Short mmCIF file of C-alpha atoms in Angstrom, two decimals:
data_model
loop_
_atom_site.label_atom_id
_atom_site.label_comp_id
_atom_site.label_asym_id
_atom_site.label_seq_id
_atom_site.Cartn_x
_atom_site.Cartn_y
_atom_site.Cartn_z
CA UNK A 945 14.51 -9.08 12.26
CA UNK A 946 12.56 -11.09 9.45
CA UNK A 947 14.32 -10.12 6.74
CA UNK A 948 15.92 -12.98 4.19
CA UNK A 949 17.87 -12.44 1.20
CA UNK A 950 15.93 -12.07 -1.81
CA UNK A 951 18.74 -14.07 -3.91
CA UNK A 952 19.42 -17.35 -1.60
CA UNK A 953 15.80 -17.05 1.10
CA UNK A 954 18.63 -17.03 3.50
CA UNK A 955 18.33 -15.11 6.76
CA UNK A 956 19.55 -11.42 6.79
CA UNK A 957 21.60 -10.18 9.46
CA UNK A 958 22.19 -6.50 10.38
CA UNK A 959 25.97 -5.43 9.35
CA UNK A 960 27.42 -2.32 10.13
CA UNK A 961 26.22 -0.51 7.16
CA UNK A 962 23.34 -2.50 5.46
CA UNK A 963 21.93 -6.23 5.82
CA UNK A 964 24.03 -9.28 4.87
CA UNK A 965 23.89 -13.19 4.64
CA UNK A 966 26.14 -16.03 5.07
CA UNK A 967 26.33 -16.78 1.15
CA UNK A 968 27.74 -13.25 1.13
CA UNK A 969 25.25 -11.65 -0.64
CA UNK A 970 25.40 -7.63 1.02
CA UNK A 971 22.48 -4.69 0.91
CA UNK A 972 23.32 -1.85 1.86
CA UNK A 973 20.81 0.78 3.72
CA UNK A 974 20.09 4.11 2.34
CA UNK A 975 20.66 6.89 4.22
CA UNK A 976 17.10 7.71 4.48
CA UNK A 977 17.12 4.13 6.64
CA UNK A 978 15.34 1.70 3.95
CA UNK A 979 17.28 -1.32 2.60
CA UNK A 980 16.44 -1.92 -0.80
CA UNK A 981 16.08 -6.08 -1.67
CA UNK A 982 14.91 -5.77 -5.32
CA UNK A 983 17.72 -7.58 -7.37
CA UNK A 984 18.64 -5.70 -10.42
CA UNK A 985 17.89 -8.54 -12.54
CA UNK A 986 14.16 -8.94 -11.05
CA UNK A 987 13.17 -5.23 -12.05
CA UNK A 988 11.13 -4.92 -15.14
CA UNK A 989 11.91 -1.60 -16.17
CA UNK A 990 14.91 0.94 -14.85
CA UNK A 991 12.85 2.73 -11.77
CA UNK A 992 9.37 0.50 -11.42
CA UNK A 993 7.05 1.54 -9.49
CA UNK A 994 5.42 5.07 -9.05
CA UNK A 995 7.54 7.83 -9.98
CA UNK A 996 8.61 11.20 -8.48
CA UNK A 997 5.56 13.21 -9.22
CA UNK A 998 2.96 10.49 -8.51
CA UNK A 999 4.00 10.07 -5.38
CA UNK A 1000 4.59 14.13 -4.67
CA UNK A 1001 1.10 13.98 -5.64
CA UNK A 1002 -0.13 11.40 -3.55
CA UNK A 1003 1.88 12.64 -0.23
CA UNK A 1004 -0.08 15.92 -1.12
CA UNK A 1005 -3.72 14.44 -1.85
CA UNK A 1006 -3.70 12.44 1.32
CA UNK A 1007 -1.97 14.94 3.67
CA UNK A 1008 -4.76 17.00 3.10
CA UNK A 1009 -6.77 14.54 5.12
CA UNK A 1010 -9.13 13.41 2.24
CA UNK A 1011 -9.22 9.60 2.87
CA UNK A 1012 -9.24 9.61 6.55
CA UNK A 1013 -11.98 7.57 7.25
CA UNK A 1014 -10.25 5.10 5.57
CA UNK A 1015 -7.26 5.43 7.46
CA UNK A 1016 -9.20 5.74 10.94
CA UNK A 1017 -10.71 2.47 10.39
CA UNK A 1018 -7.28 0.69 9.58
CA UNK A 1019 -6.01 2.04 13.13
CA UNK A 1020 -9.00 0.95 15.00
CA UNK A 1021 -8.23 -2.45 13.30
CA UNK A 1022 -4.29 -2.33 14.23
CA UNK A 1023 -5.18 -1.47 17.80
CA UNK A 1024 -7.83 -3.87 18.25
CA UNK A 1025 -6.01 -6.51 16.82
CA UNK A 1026 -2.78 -5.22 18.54
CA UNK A 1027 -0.21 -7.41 16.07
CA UNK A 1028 3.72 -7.55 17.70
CA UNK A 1029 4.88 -7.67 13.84
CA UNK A 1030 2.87 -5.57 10.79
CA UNK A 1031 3.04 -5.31 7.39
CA UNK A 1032 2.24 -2.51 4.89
CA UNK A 1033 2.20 -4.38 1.19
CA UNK A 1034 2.26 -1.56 -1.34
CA UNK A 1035 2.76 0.92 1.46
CA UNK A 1036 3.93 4.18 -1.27
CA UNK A 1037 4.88 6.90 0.57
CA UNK A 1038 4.05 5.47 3.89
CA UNK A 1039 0.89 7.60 4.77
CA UNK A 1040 -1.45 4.38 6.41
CA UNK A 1041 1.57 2.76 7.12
CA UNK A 1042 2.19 5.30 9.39
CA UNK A 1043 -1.46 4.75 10.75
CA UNK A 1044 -1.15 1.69 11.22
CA UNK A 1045 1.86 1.80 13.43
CA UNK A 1046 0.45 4.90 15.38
CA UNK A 1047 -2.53 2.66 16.92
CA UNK A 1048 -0.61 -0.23 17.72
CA UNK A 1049 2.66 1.50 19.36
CA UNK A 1050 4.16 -1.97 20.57
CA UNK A 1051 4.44 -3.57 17.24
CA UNK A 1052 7.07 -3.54 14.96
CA UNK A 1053 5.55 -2.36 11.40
CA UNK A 1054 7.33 -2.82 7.93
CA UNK A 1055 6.26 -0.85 5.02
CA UNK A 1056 7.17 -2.87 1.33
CA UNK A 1057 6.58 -1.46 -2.07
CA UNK A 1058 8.30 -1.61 -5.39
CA UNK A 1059 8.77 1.88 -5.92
CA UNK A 1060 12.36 3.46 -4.52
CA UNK A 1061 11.16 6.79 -4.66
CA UNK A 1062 8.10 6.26 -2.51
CA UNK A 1063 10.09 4.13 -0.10
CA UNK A 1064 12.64 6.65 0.29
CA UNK A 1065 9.89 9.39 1.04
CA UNK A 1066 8.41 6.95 3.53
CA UNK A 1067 11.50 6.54 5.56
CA UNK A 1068 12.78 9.56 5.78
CA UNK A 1069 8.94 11.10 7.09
CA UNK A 1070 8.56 7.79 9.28
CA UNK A 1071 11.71 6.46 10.93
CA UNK A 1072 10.61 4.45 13.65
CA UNK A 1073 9.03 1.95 10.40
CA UNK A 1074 11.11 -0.40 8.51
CA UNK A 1075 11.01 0.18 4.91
CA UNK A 1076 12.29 -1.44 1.99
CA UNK A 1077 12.16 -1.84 -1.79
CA UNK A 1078 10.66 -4.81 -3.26
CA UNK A 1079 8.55 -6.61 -4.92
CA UNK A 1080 4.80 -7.78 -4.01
CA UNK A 1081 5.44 -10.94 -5.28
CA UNK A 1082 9.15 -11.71 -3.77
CA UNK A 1083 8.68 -10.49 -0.29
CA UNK A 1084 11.99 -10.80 1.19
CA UNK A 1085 10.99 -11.94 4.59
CA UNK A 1086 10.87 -15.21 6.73
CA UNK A 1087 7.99 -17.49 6.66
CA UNK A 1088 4.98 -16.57 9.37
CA UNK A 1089 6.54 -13.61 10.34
CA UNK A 1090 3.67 -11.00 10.67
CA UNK A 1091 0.44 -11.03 12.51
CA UNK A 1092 -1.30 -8.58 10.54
CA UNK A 1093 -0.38 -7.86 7.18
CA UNK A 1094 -2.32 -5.06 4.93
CA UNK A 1095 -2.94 -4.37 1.55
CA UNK A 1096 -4.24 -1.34 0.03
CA UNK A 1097 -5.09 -1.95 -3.87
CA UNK A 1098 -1.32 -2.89 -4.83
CA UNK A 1099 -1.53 -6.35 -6.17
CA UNK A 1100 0.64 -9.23 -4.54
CA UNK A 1101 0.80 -12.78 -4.82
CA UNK A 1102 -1.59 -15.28 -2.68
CA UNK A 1103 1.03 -17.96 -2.11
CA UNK A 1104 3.14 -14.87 -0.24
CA UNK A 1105 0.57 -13.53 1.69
CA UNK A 1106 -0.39 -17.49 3.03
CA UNK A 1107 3.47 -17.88 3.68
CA UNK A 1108 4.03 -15.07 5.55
CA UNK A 1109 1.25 -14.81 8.04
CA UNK A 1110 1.76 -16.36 11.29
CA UNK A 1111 -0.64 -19.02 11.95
CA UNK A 1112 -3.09 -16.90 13.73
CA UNK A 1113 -2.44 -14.07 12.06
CA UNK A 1114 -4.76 -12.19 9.97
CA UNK A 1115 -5.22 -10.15 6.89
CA UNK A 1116 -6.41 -7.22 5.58
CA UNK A 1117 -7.28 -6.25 2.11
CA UNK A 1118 -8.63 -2.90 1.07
CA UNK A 1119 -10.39 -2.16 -2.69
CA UNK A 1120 -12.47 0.37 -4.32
CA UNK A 1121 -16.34 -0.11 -3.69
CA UNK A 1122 -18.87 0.31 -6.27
CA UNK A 1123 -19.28 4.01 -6.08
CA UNK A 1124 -15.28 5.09 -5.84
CA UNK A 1125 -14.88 8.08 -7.53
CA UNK A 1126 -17.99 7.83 -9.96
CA UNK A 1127 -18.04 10.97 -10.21
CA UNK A 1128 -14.16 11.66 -11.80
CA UNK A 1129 -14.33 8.40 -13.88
CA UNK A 1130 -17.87 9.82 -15.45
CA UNK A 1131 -15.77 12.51 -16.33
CA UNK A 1132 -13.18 10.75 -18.17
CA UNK A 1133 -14.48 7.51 -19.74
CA UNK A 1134 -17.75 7.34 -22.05
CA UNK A 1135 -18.95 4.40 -20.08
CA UNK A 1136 -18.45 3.85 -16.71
CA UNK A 1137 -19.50 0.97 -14.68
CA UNK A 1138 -19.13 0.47 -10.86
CA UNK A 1139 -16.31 -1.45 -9.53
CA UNK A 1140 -17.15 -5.14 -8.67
CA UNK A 1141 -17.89 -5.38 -4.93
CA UNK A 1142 -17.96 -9.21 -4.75
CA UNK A 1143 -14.07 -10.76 -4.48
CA UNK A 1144 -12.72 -14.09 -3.96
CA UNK A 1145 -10.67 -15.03 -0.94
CA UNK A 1146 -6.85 -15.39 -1.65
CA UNK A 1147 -6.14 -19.12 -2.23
CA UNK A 1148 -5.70 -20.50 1.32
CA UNK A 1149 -7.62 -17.63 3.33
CA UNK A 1150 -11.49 -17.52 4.95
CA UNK A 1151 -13.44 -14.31 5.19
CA UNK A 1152 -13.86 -13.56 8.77
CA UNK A 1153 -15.59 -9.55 8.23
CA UNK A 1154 -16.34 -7.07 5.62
CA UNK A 1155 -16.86 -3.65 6.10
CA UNK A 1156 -18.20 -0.70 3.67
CA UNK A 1157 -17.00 2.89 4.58
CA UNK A 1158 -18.70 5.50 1.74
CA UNK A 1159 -17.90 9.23 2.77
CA UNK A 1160 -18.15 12.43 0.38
CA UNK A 1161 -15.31 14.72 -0.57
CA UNK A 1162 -14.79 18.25 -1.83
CA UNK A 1163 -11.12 18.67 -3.11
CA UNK A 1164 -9.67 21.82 -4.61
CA UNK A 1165 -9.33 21.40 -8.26
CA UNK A 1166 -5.40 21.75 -7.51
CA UNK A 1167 -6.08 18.56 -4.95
CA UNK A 1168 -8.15 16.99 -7.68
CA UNK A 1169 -5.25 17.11 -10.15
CA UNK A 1170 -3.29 15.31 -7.55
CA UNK A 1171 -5.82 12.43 -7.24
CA UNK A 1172 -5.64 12.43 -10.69
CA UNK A 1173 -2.10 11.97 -10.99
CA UNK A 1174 -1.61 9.51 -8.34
CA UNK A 1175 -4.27 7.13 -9.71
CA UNK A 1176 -4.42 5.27 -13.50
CA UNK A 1177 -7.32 7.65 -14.07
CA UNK A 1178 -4.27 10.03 -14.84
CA UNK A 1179 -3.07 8.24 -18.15
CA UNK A 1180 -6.74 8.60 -19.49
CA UNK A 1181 -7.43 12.10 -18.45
CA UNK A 1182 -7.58 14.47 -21.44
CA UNK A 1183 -5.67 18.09 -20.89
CA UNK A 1184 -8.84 19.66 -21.49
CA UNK A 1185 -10.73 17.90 -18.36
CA UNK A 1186 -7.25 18.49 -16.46
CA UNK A 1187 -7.22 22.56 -16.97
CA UNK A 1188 -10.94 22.58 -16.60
CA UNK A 1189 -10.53 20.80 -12.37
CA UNK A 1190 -7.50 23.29 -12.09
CA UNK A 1191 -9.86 26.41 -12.60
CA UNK A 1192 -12.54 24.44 -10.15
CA UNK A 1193 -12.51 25.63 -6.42
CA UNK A 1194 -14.35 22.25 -5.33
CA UNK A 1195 -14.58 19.17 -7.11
CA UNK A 1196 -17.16 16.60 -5.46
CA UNK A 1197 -16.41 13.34 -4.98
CA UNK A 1198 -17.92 10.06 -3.66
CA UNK A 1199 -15.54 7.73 -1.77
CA UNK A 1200 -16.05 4.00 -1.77
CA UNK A 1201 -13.60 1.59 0.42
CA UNK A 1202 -14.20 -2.16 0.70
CA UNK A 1203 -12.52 -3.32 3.90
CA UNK A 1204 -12.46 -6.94 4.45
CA UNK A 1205 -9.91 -9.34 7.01
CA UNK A 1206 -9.28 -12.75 6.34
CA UNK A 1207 -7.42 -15.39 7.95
CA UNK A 1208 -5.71 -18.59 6.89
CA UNK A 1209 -7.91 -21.52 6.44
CA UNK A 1210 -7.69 -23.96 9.07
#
């Protein structure tokens, strides 16, 4: 197993109830089956992360299948690339985790984000995935210990990502295109302009392919109230242009995913 403790970057070892080192630092797993390795003193607020209804919300929105094509593509990556050891970063409530680990039934997939209450969703819904609570930019895992590690939108630190790939390893990166939901943000912000589809490599990577999937939606207005509430969009969103979607039977939408895979520079 590739955890190590988040307080000495010792290696963890499995104890009878929870994950221990030989400093004697202990972690105990939650009966859901995640082990939680944020240390109390490296939170930033009492419960980071999303909360309760944001992720209700976001199990909900993509349950109802509305960013599949997204998570179609990251399995035909997973299986082509057919990794023995996967990570999620910012993995929520599990949902492409879980997609990820489908197409690739060999490999051992981990699923990290900050937020407790969408790690303990993910666990209990996916149990054969290793889950735990912490942050993006403290992983608490060995050096080089995934070939394929994936992040959707949560932010993380570059010096991780380069120390925990295995050498020939690769990554995966996933951000809003130009277009992503133009249509929602019109509706909120007096000026709206498209996200930036030019990026940077993370310090230490190469670009190796970049990919483009645009697809068209039509949530309920119920469903687009979830979208709302799972995204930032939802702290801008005035109560007016949140009763008027929940009286909507379709909202249109554009989707916009950038998808591009890197690997460390050699």
């Amino acid at each position: 197993m590739p955890y190590r403790c988040p307080l000495c970057r010792l290696p963890l070892h499995p104890l009878s109830a929870g994950w221990g080192c030989q400093s004697g630092h202990r972690f105990d797993c939650a009966r859901e089956g995640y082990v939680h390795l944020l240390p109390p003193n490296r939170k930033h607020s009492k419960a980071p992360g999303d909360e309760k209804g944001m992720v209700q919300a976001r199990r909900r929105f993509l349950e109802a299948g509305h960013y599949q094509p997204l998570a179609n593509h990251l399995k035909q990556q997973s299986a082509h690339l057919a990794p023995s050891r996967l990570l999620d970063i910012g993995c929520g409530e599990g949902y492409f985790t879980a997609a990820l680990a489908e197409a690739s039934p060999a490999t051992e997939s981990y699923g990290v984000d900050i937020s407790k209450n969408a790690v303990q969703k993910a666990a209990k819904r996916y149990p054969k995935i290793r889950f735990c609570v912490a942050s993006n930019h403290d992983l608490p895992f060995e050096d080089h210990a995934f070939d394929l590690i994936v992040r959707t939108y949560a932010p993380s630190s570059d010096a991780e990502l380069a120390r925990l790939v295995s050498p020939d390893g690769q990554l995966i990166i996933v951000t809003p295109g130009p277009h992503h939901l133009r249509e929602l943000r019109e509706r909120i912000y007096q000026q709206v302009n498209d996200h930036d589809e030019t990026s940077s490599a993370p310090t230490g990577f190469m670009l190796i392919d970049s990919q483009r999937i645009e697809h068209h939606i039509a949530p309920s207005g119920a469903e687009a109230l979830d979208l709302l509430t799972m995204t930032p969009f939802g702290w801008h969103a005035s109560i007016e242009l949140k009763n008027a979607l929940a009286n909507e039977a379709q909202v249109p939408l554009s989707t916009d995913f950038i998808i591009q895979r890197y690997q460390l520079q050699r």
